[in-house]
Amino acid sequence: MAKGFRRLCLALLCLLCLVASAAAQSLDVKIKVTSVSPARIRVEGRRAEGTTAWSFRNFYGSAGGLAERIENLVLYDESGAEVVARKLATGEFTAAKAALRFSYDLKLDPPAFVSDTSHVSWLTTDLGLLMPGDILPLPLTDAKVEIILPTGWSVSTVETNNGKGVFEVTDAERAVFFVGRDLRERSARVGGMKFTLATTGDWAFSDNEAEDSARDILKIYEEMIGGAPRRPSMLVLLPPPQSAGAANLWNAETRGSTVVLVSGRLPSKLPALAQLDGSLSHELLHLWIPNGLALDGEYDWFYEGFTNYQALRVGMRRGQLTFQDYLNKFGQAFDAYKSARGTKEISLLEASKRRWPNSTSLIYHKGMLVALLYDLALMRQTGGKSSLGDVYHELFRLYGQGGKREDGNRAIIELLSGMPGMRDFVERYVAGESEIILGPLIEASGLRIEPGGARTHIGVAASLDRRQRESLRKLGYNGPSDSEARKLHEQMKRRPPR
């Protein structure tokens, strides 16, 4: 047993040495597009210090096999002599001695699934995304990145160009380079933020209309949160690389200060703008939450689920949803939550830990429902004087200006619980495993589950007291006009099928 214990200690010591030698270092790299068909890049560079441990990202979200794209990896020591590298596992290599310089080729064919195209690097014959997080050796901090493109191509990014064709990247994990031919940019000042739209190709709407939508949404969020992110931001709007992608599908990621929106191209302007507005209402908030906060950890339930709720609030404020549309979204979310939860309830905290690949639906739908219920309960507790928007304002005030990083779950739960009368709610529906029984939870706020039907339909109660009416008005309810819409909705439900 003593010998086995010594072997275990020795193995742990070796592992610690490998980790220590691979501590995050500055990189100086050159990324060259060597071919667009097939899609290939050449990566050459050096680390600030030598290391024997070399790692490359193999998974990101639902995308896997990323490190399998690496070919022809060669390492060199300080003198330029080649160092033998041995493969330990996919994306994991050990060098015979400390190596500083490196070179390799990377296959960048578009991912098999359209849903992964905003999250990883890829190239086509006309455009692509280069994301250092899945291209460069790990772990990453800052980097100097030179990008060499085919003739006629250009690059759009928020990263600083030093004037010599080299980008000074302060956080390589969060960097995005949009590359291609015929890229277009429009820049503007939105409140306290510099904002750029970068796009390519033809859309049913104009670049000006896309920019106006983004500006409107950014202004609403800056007003709600009480400040702007510190860095300039960019929206990259591009079509999917897969020719078979459906026009009504989109996927997006907000990485650092860049929102990457890969969207199908609907042929008619109104549906196309509605799809754009819906996606931007969710994604643009990520410039603040979580990307603008000094918070760490798995609090996806808040920055995805609660963001879904705020996106609907923006749709209401911009007149893109009626109040009944708004309520219908929560009925759909409740049905999706019941389907996703299975036979056993789990907390939002636990669901966030299990997000990939099993709990994504639960995070989005249960998180959105809990946000609505929290907002209703808080307005009820405070007579309409406080709302969920006040939590966002305080969150950004405390953690939006940098400084020491804190645990996101702890910080947000403290703020949510600290609002008047909300501690028990947070303990039950965020940290705890209480099932959402929707009817009783919304009745006190003047809402109800409409009887009949296989799906959940939420409506406004037949009679409202003053406090209920005021609370619902803050959510966008417009008394008489919404009552008429509700009557029409009831008539349509009773109409016999043809």
Short mmCIF file of C-alpha atoms in Angstrom, two decimals:
data_model
loop_
_atom_site.label_atom_id
_atom_site.label_comp_id
_atom_site.label_asym_id
_atom_site.label_seq_id
_atom_site.Cartn_x
_atom_site.Cartn_y
_atom_site.Cartn_z
CA MET A 1 0.00 0.00 0.00
CA ALA A 2 2.90 2.37 0.82
CA LYS A 3 4.44 1.72 -2.61
CA GLY A 4 1.07 2.38 -4.29
CA PHE A 5 0.65 5.59 -2.33
CA ARG A 6 4.14 6.76 -3.38
CA ARG A 7 3.30 6.02 -7.02
CA LEU A 8 0.07 7.99 -6.72
CA CYS A 9 1.92 10.95 -5.21
CA LEU A 10 4.55 10.79 -7.96
CA ALA A 11 1.84 10.75 -10.64
CA LEU A 12 0.11 13.74 -9.06
CA LEU A 13 3.42 15.59 -8.82
CA CYS A 14 4.11 14.98 -12.52
CA LEU A 15 0.63 16.21 -13.40
CA LEU A 16 1.12 19.37 -11.34
CA CYS A 17 4.44 20.00 -13.07
CA LEU A 18 2.78 19.66 -16.47
CA VAL A 19 0.03 22.07 -15.45
CA ALA A 20 2.52 24.54 -14.01
CA SER A 21 4.69 24.44 -17.11
CA ALA A 22 1.65 25.12 -19.28
CA ALA A 23 0.45 28.10 -17.26
CA ALA A 24 -1.25 30.74 -19.39
CA GLN A 25 1.35 32.61 -21.41
CA SER A 26 1.49 35.36 -23.99
CA LEU A 27 1.60 34.14 -27.58
CA ASP A 28 3.02 35.65 -30.75
CA VAL A 29 1.32 33.92 -33.70
CA LYS A 30 0.74 34.06 -37.43
CA ILE A 31 -2.44 32.55 -38.88
CA LYS A 32 -2.39 32.11 -42.65
CA VAL A 33 -5.27 30.91 -44.81
CA THR A 34 -3.46 28.46 -47.08
CA SER A 35 -6.51 27.06 -48.86
CA VAL A 36 -10.25 27.70 -48.98
CA SER A 37 -11.11 24.48 -50.81
CA PRO A 38 -10.34 22.42 -48.85
CA ALA A 39 -10.47 24.83 -45.90
CA ARG A 40 -7.03 24.95 -44.30
CA ILE A 41 -4.98 27.37 -42.23
CA ARG A 42 -1.34 27.33 -41.16
CA VAL A 43 -0.52 28.39 -37.60
CA GLU A 44 3.01 29.39 -36.57
CA GLY A 45 4.10 31.06 -33.36
CA ARG A 46 5.94 31.06 -30.10
CA ARG A 47 5.23 31.16 -26.40
CA ALA A 48 6.88 33.50 -23.93
CA GLU A 49 8.40 30.52 -22.10
CA GLY A 50 9.09 26.91 -22.94
CA THR A 51 6.79 24.10 -21.85
CA THR A 52 6.52 20.34 -22.23
CA ALA A 53 2.70 20.26 -22.00
CA TRP A 54 0.75 21.20 -25.14
CA SER A 55 -3.05 21.22 -25.17
CA PHE A 56 -5.67 22.16 -27.75
CA ARG A 57 -9.41 22.55 -27.23
CA ASN A 58 -11.37 19.47 -28.28
CA PHE A 59 -14.88 20.42 -27.10
CA TYR A 60 -16.76 23.69 -27.03
CA GLY A 61 -20.41 23.58 -26.02
CA SER A 62 -22.02 20.88 -28.15
CA ALA A 63 -19.21 20.89 -30.74
CA GLY A 64 -16.70 18.06 -30.37
CA GLY A 65 -13.65 16.72 -32.14
CA LEU A 66 -12.10 20.17 -32.56
CA ALA A 67 -8.56 19.01 -31.78
CA GLU A 68 -8.86 16.27 -34.40
CA ARG A 69 -8.52 19.03 -37.01
CA ILE A 70 -4.81 19.49 -36.15
CA GLU A 71 -2.24 18.11 -38.60
CA ASN A 72 1.56 18.22 -38.86
CA LEU A 73 2.28 19.56 -35.36
CA VAL A 74 5.97 20.41 -34.96
CA LEU A 75 7.59 21.90 -31.82
CA TYR A 76 10.94 23.68 -31.52
CA ASP A 77 13.20 24.70 -28.64
CA GLU A 78 14.88 28.09 -28.10
CA SER A 79 17.69 27.27 -30.54
CA GLY A 80 15.27 26.29 -33.30
CA ALA A 81 15.93 22.57 -33.00
CA GLU A 82 12.92 20.32 -33.46
CA VAL A 83 11.53 18.74 -30.27
CA VAL A 84 9.85 15.35 -30.35
CA ALA A 85 6.18 15.53 -29.32
CA ARG A 86 4.22 12.48 -28.19
CA LYS A 87 0.42 12.37 -28.39
CA LEU A 88 -1.23 11.45 -25.09
CA ALA A 89 -4.86 11.87 -26.16
CA THR A 90 -6.87 13.91 -28.63
CA GLY A 91 -5.55 17.46 -28.31
CA GLU A 92 -2.99 16.54 -25.63
CA PHE A 93 0.75 16.27 -26.35
CA THR A 94 3.91 16.06 -24.27
CA ALA A 95 7.28 17.29 -25.53
CA ALA A 96 10.58 15.54 -24.86
CA LYS A 97 11.87 18.85 -23.49
CA ALA A 98 10.65 22.41 -23.11
CA ALA A 99 9.52 23.87 -26.44
CA LEU A 100 8.70 27.49 -27.27
CA ARG A 101 7.94 27.62 -30.98
CA PHE A 102 5.25 25.67 -32.78
CA SER A 103 3.68 25.15 -36.18
CA TYR A 104 0.77 23.07 -37.44
CA ASP A 105 -1.99 22.94 -40.02
CA LEU A 106 -5.67 23.10 -39.10
CA LYS A 107 -8.61 21.79 -41.09
CA LEU A 108 -11.43 24.34 -40.96
CA ASP A 109 -14.30 22.73 -42.81
CA PRO A 110 -17.68 24.05 -41.60
CA PRO A 111 -19.17 22.02 -38.73
CA ALA A 112 -21.63 19.27 -39.55
CA PHE A 113 -24.43 20.90 -37.54
CA VAL A 114 -25.70 24.40 -38.32
CA SER A 115 -26.22 24.94 -34.58
CA ASP A 116 -22.43 24.88 -34.04
CA THR A 117 -21.52 27.47 -36.68
CA SER A 118 -21.51 30.51 -34.38
CA HIS A 119 -19.35 28.74 -31.79
CA VAL A 120 -16.29 27.44 -33.65
CA SER A 121 -13.84 28.41 -36.39
CA TRP A 122 -14.58 27.55 -40.04
CA LEU A 123 -13.93 28.70 -43.60
CA THR A 124 -15.70 28.58 -46.96
CA THR A 125 -14.58 29.87 -50.34
CA ASP A 126 -15.95 33.33 -49.49
CA LEU A 127 -15.93 33.89 -45.73
CA GLY A 128 -15.31 32.42 -42.32
CA LEU A 129 -14.79 32.80 -38.59
CA LEU A 130 -11.39 32.54 -36.90
CA MET A 131 -11.62 32.08 -33.14
CA PRO A 132 -8.28 31.80 -31.31
CA GLY A 133 -9.98 29.81 -28.55
CA ASP A 134 -10.18 26.71 -30.75
CA ILE A 135 -7.15 27.48 -32.95
CA LEU A 136 -4.29 28.28 -30.56
CA PRO A 137 -2.56 26.21 -27.84
CA LEU A 138 -4.11 26.38 -24.37
CA PRO A 139 -4.26 27.97 -21.87
CA LEU A 140 -4.64 31.42 -23.40
CA THR A 141 -4.19 34.94 -22.10
CA ASP A 142 -3.05 37.76 -24.37
CA ALA A 143 -1.63 37.32 -27.86
CA LYS A 144 -0.23 39.16 -30.84
CA VAL A 145 -2.00 37.77 -33.88
CA GLU A 146 -1.06 38.35 -37.51
CA ILE A 147 -3.66 37.14 -40.02
CA ILE A 148 -2.71 36.51 -43.65
CA LEU A 149 -5.71 36.23 -45.97
CA PRO A 150 -6.30 35.46 -49.66
CA THR A 151 -6.24 38.38 -52.09
CA GLY A 152 -9.45 40.41 -51.88
CA TRP A 153 -10.31 39.27 -48.35
CA SER A 154 -10.51 41.52 -45.28
CA VAL A 155 -11.02 41.10 -41.53
CA SER A 156 -13.52 42.65 -39.11
CA THR A 157 -12.86 42.53 -35.38
CA VAL A 158 -12.96 44.62 -32.19
CA GLU A 159 -9.33 43.73 -31.49
CA THR A 160 -6.76 46.53 -31.79
CA ASN A 161 -4.63 46.65 -34.94
CA ASN A 162 -1.18 48.02 -34.09
CA GLY A 163 -0.83 49.52 -37.57
CA LYS A 164 1.56 46.82 -38.76
CA GLY A 165 -1.06 44.21 -39.57
CA VAL A 166 -0.81 42.64 -36.12
CA PHE A 167 -3.73 42.53 -33.69
CA GLU A 168 -3.03 43.12 -29.99
CA VAL A 169 -5.44 40.70 -28.33
CA THR A 170 -5.86 41.17 -24.57
CA ASP A 171 -8.01 38.05 -24.06
CA ALA A 172 -7.47 35.49 -26.80
CA GLU A 173 -10.24 33.20 -25.50
CA ARG A 174 -12.77 35.93 -26.24
CA ALA A 175 -11.45 37.13 -29.59
CA VAL A 176 -13.31 36.72 -32.90
CA PHE A 177 -12.06 37.50 -36.41
CA PHE A 178 -14.69 37.67 -39.16
CA VAL A 179 -12.91 37.17 -42.48
CA GLY A 180 -13.98 37.08 -46.11
CA ARG A 181 -14.44 38.97 -49.33
CA ASP A 182 -16.94 41.83 -49.66
CA LEU A 183 -17.36 42.46 -45.92
CA ARG A 184 -19.27 45.61 -44.99
CA GLU A 185 -19.02 47.65 -41.78
CA ARG A 186 -21.14 50.40 -40.21
CA SER A 187 -20.03 52.05 -36.97
CA ALA A 188 -21.92 54.33 -34.61
CA ARG A 189 -22.04 55.56 -31.04
CA VAL A 190 -24.85 54.06 -28.96
CA GLY A 191 -25.03 55.81 -25.60
CA GLY A 192 -21.71 55.10 -23.92
CA MET A 193 -20.70 52.35 -26.35
CA LYS A 194 -18.99 52.26 -29.72
CA PHE A 195 -20.87 49.74 -31.87
CA THR A 196 -20.05 48.22 -35.27
CA LEU A 197 -22.17 46.09 -37.58
CA ALA A 198 -20.16 43.77 -39.84
CA THR A 199 -21.97 41.72 -42.46
CA THR A 200 -21.80 40.29 -45.96
CA GLY A 201 -24.17 39.17 -48.70
CA ASP A 202 -27.77 40.12 -49.39
CA TRP A 203 -30.54 40.25 -46.81
CA ALA A 204 -34.24 41.10 -47.06
CA PHE A 205 -33.52 44.18 -44.91
CA SER A 206 -30.93 46.90 -45.42
CA ASP A 207 -27.75 47.32 -43.37
CA ASN A 208 -29.28 50.52 -42.03
CA GLU A 209 -32.37 48.66 -40.79
CA ALA A 210 -30.22 46.01 -39.12
CA GLU A 211 -28.13 48.69 -37.43
CA ASP A 212 -31.26 50.55 -36.27
CA SER A 213 -32.63 47.39 -34.64
CA ALA A 214 -29.38 46.77 -32.80
CA ARG A 215 -29.13 50.41 -31.69
CA ASP A 216 -32.70 50.41 -30.31
CA ILE A 217 -32.10 47.25 -28.29
CA LEU A 218 -28.72 48.41 -26.99
CA LYS A 219 -30.27 51.69 -25.81
CA ILE A 220 -33.00 49.83 -23.91
CA TYR A 221 -30.49 47.59 -22.15
CA GLU A 222 -28.15 50.45 -21.29
CA GLU A 223 -31.08 52.31 -19.74
CA MET A 224 -32.23 49.24 -17.78
CA ILE A 225 -28.76 48.30 -16.53
CA GLY A 226 -27.49 51.80 -15.91
CA GLY A 227 -24.26 51.72 -17.88
CA ALA A 228 -22.45 50.46 -20.96
CA PRO A 229 -19.82 47.75 -21.34
CA ARG A 230 -16.32 49.16 -21.26
CA ARG A 231 -15.12 47.81 -24.61
CA PRO A 232 -16.38 48.61 -28.13
CA SER A 233 -18.76 45.94 -29.42
CA MET A 234 -19.45 44.35 -32.79
CA LEU A 235 -22.34 42.45 -34.33
CA VAL A 236 -21.20 39.95 -36.96
CA LEU A 237 -24.20 39.01 -39.12
CA LEU A 238 -23.55 36.25 -41.64
CA PRO A 239 -25.34 33.38 -43.40
CA PRO A 240 -24.69 29.75 -42.45
CA PRO A 241 -21.89 28.02 -44.36
CA GLN A 242 -24.05 24.95 -44.94
CA SER A 243 -26.09 25.34 -48.14
CA ALA A 244 -28.93 23.24 -46.71
CA GLY A 245 -29.56 25.49 -43.69
CA ALA A 246 -33.22 26.44 -43.17
CA ALA A 247 -34.01 30.13 -43.74
CA ASN A 248 -35.95 30.45 -40.47
CA LEU A 249 -33.16 29.10 -38.24
CA TRP A 250 -30.46 31.05 -36.48
CA ASN A 251 -27.78 30.44 -33.89
CA ALA A 252 -25.59 32.89 -32.05
CA GLU A 253 -22.87 33.39 -29.51
CA THR A 254 -21.68 36.51 -27.76
CA ARG A 255 -17.96 36.01 -27.23
CA GLY A 256 -16.25 38.84 -25.41
CA SER A 257 -17.46 42.02 -27.11
CA THR A 258 -18.52 40.32 -30.34
CA VAL A 259 -22.00 39.01 -31.10
CA VAL A 260 -21.80 36.34 -33.82
CA LEU A 261 -25.22 35.79 -35.41
CA VAL A 262 -25.44 33.08 -38.06
CA SER A 263 -28.88 33.44 -39.61
CA GLY A 264 -30.85 31.92 -42.44
CA ARG A 265 -32.04 34.44 -45.00
CA LEU A 266 -35.82 34.77 -45.14
CA PRO A 267 -36.95 36.28 -48.46
CA SER A 268 -39.52 38.76 -47.07
CA LYS A 269 -38.53 41.84 -45.08
CA LEU A 270 -41.03 41.72 -42.20
CA PRO A 271 -40.38 38.08 -41.20
CA ALA A 272 -36.64 38.60 -41.70
CA LEU A 273 -36.61 41.67 -39.45
CA ALA A 274 -38.73 39.86 -36.86
CA GLN A 275 -36.21 37.01 -36.80
CA LEU A 276 -33.33 39.48 -36.50
CA ASP A 277 -35.04 41.40 -33.68
CA GLY A 278 -35.81 38.24 -31.73
CA SER A 279 -32.24 37.00 -31.88
CA LEU A 280 -30.70 40.39 -31.08
CA SER A 281 -33.00 40.96 -28.10
CA HIS A 282 -31.42 37.91 -26.48
CA GLU A 283 -27.83 38.08 -27.67
CA LEU A 284 -27.10 41.79 -27.19
CA LEU A 285 -27.85 41.53 -23.46
CA HIS A 286 -24.90 39.13 -23.22
CA LEU A 287 -22.56 42.08 -23.82
CA TRP A 288 -23.50 43.02 -20.24
CA ILE A 289 -24.58 39.67 -18.78
CA PRO A 290 -22.32 37.69 -18.42
CA ASN A 291 -19.56 39.18 -20.59
CA GLY A 292 -19.46 42.57 -18.89
CA LEU A 293 -19.36 41.21 -15.33
CA ALA A 294 -16.44 40.22 -13.12
CA LEU A 295 -18.20 36.96 -12.28
CA ASP A 296 -17.19 33.35 -12.82
CA GLY A 297 -18.89 29.97 -12.58
CA GLU A 298 -21.86 28.16 -14.05
CA TYR A 299 -24.75 30.57 -13.67
CA ASP A 300 -26.24 29.82 -17.09
CA TRP A 301 -29.73 29.74 -15.54
CA PHE A 302 -29.44 33.51 -15.09
CA TYR A 303 -27.56 34.69 -18.16
CA GLU A 304 -29.58 32.43 -20.49
CA GLY A 305 -32.94 31.77 -18.81
CA PHE A 306 -33.44 35.22 -17.29
CA THR A 307 -32.11 36.76 -20.52
CA ASN A 308 -34.90 34.99 -22.42
CA TYR A 309 -37.35 36.81 -20.16
CA GLN A 310 -35.71 40.20 -20.71
CA ALA A 311 -35.69 39.60 -24.47
CA LEU A 312 -39.49 39.23 -24.37
CA ARG A 313 -39.73 42.42 -22.33
CA VAL A 314 -37.76 44.21 -25.05
CA GLY A 315 -40.10 42.80 -27.70
CA MET A 316 -43.05 44.20 -25.76
CA ARG A 317 -41.41 47.58 -25.31
CA ARG A 318 -40.62 47.86 -29.02
CA GLY A 319 -44.19 46.95 -30.00
CA GLN A 320 -43.20 43.68 -31.66
CA LEU A 321 -45.32 41.55 -29.33
CA THR A 322 -48.86 42.03 -28.10
CA PHE A 323 -49.48 41.27 -24.45
CA GLN A 324 -51.23 38.06 -25.47
CA ASP A 325 -48.21 37.10 -27.61
CA TYR A 326 -46.11 37.70 -24.52
CA LEU A 327 -48.29 35.45 -22.36
CA ASN A 328 -48.37 32.78 -25.05
CA LYS A 329 -44.57 32.55 -24.89
CA PHE A 330 -44.78 31.67 -21.20
CA GLY A 331 -47.45 29.07 -21.85
CA GLN A 332 -45.12 27.47 -24.40
CA ALA A 333 -42.19 27.70 -21.98
CA PHE A 334 -44.22 26.01 -19.24
CA ASP A 335 -45.08 23.10 -21.54
CA ALA A 336 -41.42 22.80 -22.59
CA TYR A 337 -40.33 22.92 -18.94
CA LYS A 338 -42.69 20.08 -18.01
CA SER A 339 -41.35 18.02 -20.88
CA ALA A 340 -37.69 18.75 -20.06
CA ARG A 341 -37.88 18.19 -16.30
CA GLY A 342 -38.74 14.52 -16.60
CA THR A 343 -39.80 12.63 -13.49
CA LYS A 344 -37.57 14.48 -11.02
CA GLU A 345 -37.19 18.20 -10.43
CA ILE A 346 -33.68 19.65 -10.30
CA SER A 347 -32.66 23.13 -9.23
CA LEU A 348 -31.58 25.79 -11.71
CA LEU A 349 -28.12 25.64 -10.15
CA GLU A 350 -27.86 21.91 -10.82
CA ALA A 351 -29.28 22.27 -14.33
CA SER A 352 -26.52 24.76 -15.15
CA LYS A 353 -23.88 22.23 -14.12
CA ARG A 354 -25.46 19.69 -16.48
CA ARG A 355 -26.12 22.08 -19.37
CA TRP A 356 -24.09 20.15 -21.94
CA PRO A 357 -25.65 18.10 -23.32
CA ASN A 358 -28.74 17.32 -21.24
CA SER A 359 -30.18 20.40 -19.51
CA THR A 360 -30.07 23.24 -22.05
CA SER A 361 -33.84 23.24 -22.59
CA LEU A 362 -34.47 23.26 -18.84
CA ILE A 363 -32.13 26.22 -18.31
CA TYR A 364 -33.82 28.33 -20.97
CA HIS A 365 -37.45 27.47 -20.23
CA LYS A 366 -37.45 27.05 -16.46
CA GLY A 367 -35.11 30.03 -16.15
CA MET A 368 -37.50 32.20 -18.18
CA LEU A 369 -40.50 31.09 -16.11
CA VAL A 370 -38.70 31.74 -12.82
CA ALA A 371 -37.73 35.21 -14.07
CA LEU A 372 -41.38 36.03 -14.82
CA LEU A 373 -42.57 34.67 -11.48
CA TYR A 374 -39.81 36.53 -9.64
CA ASP A 375 -40.71 39.80 -11.36
CA LEU A 376 -44.41 39.37 -10.58
CA ALA A 377 -43.71 38.46 -6.96
CA LEU A 378 -41.29 41.35 -6.43
CA MET A 379 -43.72 43.89 -7.86
CA ARG A 380 -46.42 42.42 -5.64
CA GLN A 381 -44.17 42.61 -2.55
CA THR A 382 -43.16 46.22 -3.21
CA GLY A 383 -46.40 47.60 -4.60
CA GLY A 384 -44.76 48.00 -8.00
CA LYS A 385 -41.85 50.06 -6.67
CA SER A 386 -39.21 47.43 -7.53
CA SER A 387 -38.78 44.96 -10.38
CA LEU A 388 -36.24 42.52 -11.78
CA GLY A 389 -34.70 45.41 -13.71
CA ASP A 390 -33.48 46.83 -10.40
CA VAL A 391 -31.52 43.62 -9.79
CA TYR A 392 -29.75 44.03 -13.14
CA HIS A 393 -28.93 47.64 -12.31
CA GLU A 394 -27.38 46.69 -8.97
CA LEU A 395 -25.58 43.69 -10.47
CA PHE A 396 -23.82 45.86 -13.03
CA ARG A 397 -23.05 48.53 -10.45
CA LEU A 398 -21.31 45.99 -8.22
CA TYR A 399 -19.59 43.76 -10.76
CA GLY A 400 -19.55 45.62 -14.08
CA GLN A 401 -16.41 47.68 -13.59
CA GLY A 402 -13.81 44.94 -13.32
CA GLY A 403 -11.92 44.31 -10.10
CA LYS A 404 -11.70 41.05 -8.19
CA ARG A 405 -13.73 38.27 -9.77
CA GLU A 406 -16.47 36.63 -7.70
CA ASP A 407 -18.61 33.50 -7.94
CA GLY A 408 -21.59 34.28 -10.16
CA ASN A 409 -24.12 32.02 -8.44
CA ARG A 410 -23.33 33.39 -5.00
CA ALA A 411 -23.40 37.04 -6.14
CA ILE A 412 -26.67 36.80 -8.06
CA ILE A 413 -28.50 34.73 -5.46
CA GLU A 414 -27.50 37.28 -2.81
CA LEU A 415 -28.95 40.10 -4.91
CA LEU A 416 -32.15 38.24 -5.81
CA SER A 417 -32.67 37.13 -2.20
CA GLY A 418 -31.91 40.60 -0.87
CA MET A 419 -34.89 42.23 -2.55
CA PRO A 420 -37.91 42.75 -0.22
CA GLY A 421 -39.72 39.51 0.60
CA MET A 422 -37.92 37.39 -2.03
CA ARG A 423 -35.62 35.13 -0.01
CA ASP A 424 -38.06 32.21 0.25
CA PHE A 425 -38.88 32.39 -3.47
CA VAL A 426 -35.18 32.18 -4.42
CA GLU A 427 -34.53 29.32 -2.02
CA ARG A 428 -37.41 27.34 -3.51
CA TYR A 429 -37.20 28.02 -7.25
CA VAL A 430 -33.54 28.90 -7.92
CA ALA A 431 -31.43 27.11 -5.31
CA GLY A 432 -34.09 24.54 -4.44
CA GLU A 433 -35.99 21.84 -6.28
CA SER A 434 -39.57 23.05 -5.91
CA GLU A 435 -41.73 22.20 -8.90
CA ILE A 436 -43.35 25.12 -10.69
CA ILE A 437 -47.13 24.82 -10.28
CA LEU A 438 -47.95 27.72 -12.55
CA GLY A 439 -51.63 28.45 -11.87
CA PRO A 440 -51.41 29.36 -8.17
CA LEU A 441 -48.16 31.29 -8.71
CA ILE A 442 -49.66 33.70 -11.25
CA GLU A 443 -53.20 34.09 -9.88
CA ALA A 444 -52.22 36.65 -7.25
CA SER A 445 -50.90 38.88 -10.05
CA GLY A 446 -54.12 38.79 -12.06
CA LEU A 447 -53.19 36.05 -14.53
CA ARG A 448 -54.77 32.64 -14.97
CA ILE A 449 -54.42 29.35 -16.82
CA GLU A 450 -57.18 29.24 -19.44
CA PRO A 451 -59.26 26.03 -19.17
CA GLY A 452 -59.28 23.39 -21.89
CA GLY A 453 -56.79 22.42 -24.54
CA ALA A 454 -53.76 20.16 -24.56
CA ARG A 455 -51.39 23.12 -24.37
CA THR A 456 -51.06 25.73 -21.65
CA HIS A 457 -52.65 29.09 -22.40
CA ILE A 458 -52.22 32.02 -20.01
CA GLY A 459 -54.70 34.87 -19.91
CA VAL A 460 -55.64 37.89 -17.83
CA ALA A 461 -58.23 37.36 -15.10
CA ALA A 462 -61.76 38.59 -15.82
CA SER A 463 -61.51 41.20 -13.06
CA LEU A 464 -58.40 42.91 -11.71
CA ASP A 465 -57.86 44.93 -8.59
CA ARG A 466 -55.88 48.17 -8.76
CA ARG A 467 -52.53 46.67 -7.74
CA GLN A 468 -52.86 43.81 -10.21
CA ARG A 469 -53.74 46.20 -13.00
CA GLU A 470 -50.75 48.43 -12.20
CA SER A 471 -48.34 45.49 -12.07
CA LEU A 472 -49.57 44.09 -15.37
CA ARG A 473 -49.38 47.53 -16.94
CA LYS A 474 -45.68 47.64 -16.02
CA LEU A 475 -45.32 44.40 -18.00
CA GLY A 476 -47.06 45.92 -21.02
CA TYR A 477 -50.74 45.21 -20.41
CA ASN A 478 -52.89 47.89 -21.98
CA GLY A 479 -56.28 47.48 -20.35
CA PRO A 480 -59.11 47.96 -22.87
CA SER A 481 -57.19 47.11 -26.06
CA ASP A 482 -55.76 43.94 -24.55
CA SER A 483 -59.21 43.01 -23.22
CA GLU A 484 -60.59 43.22 -26.77
CA ALA A 485 -57.71 41.11 -28.03
CA ARG A 486 -58.45 38.58 -25.29
CA LYS A 487 -62.11 38.38 -26.32
CA LEU A 488 -61.10 37.79 -29.93
CA HIS A 489 -58.65 35.13 -28.77
CA GLU A 490 -61.46 33.37 -26.88
CA GLN A 491 -63.74 33.52 -29.92
CA MET A 492 -61.05 32.00 -32.12
CA LYS A 493 -60.52 29.19 -29.61
CA ARG A 494 -64.27 28.39 -29.66
CA ARG A 495 -64.51 28.46 -33.47
CA PRO A 496 -65.10 24.90 -34.77
CA PRO A 497 -62.41 23.52 -37.08
CA ARG A 498 -63.18 23.59 -40.81
#
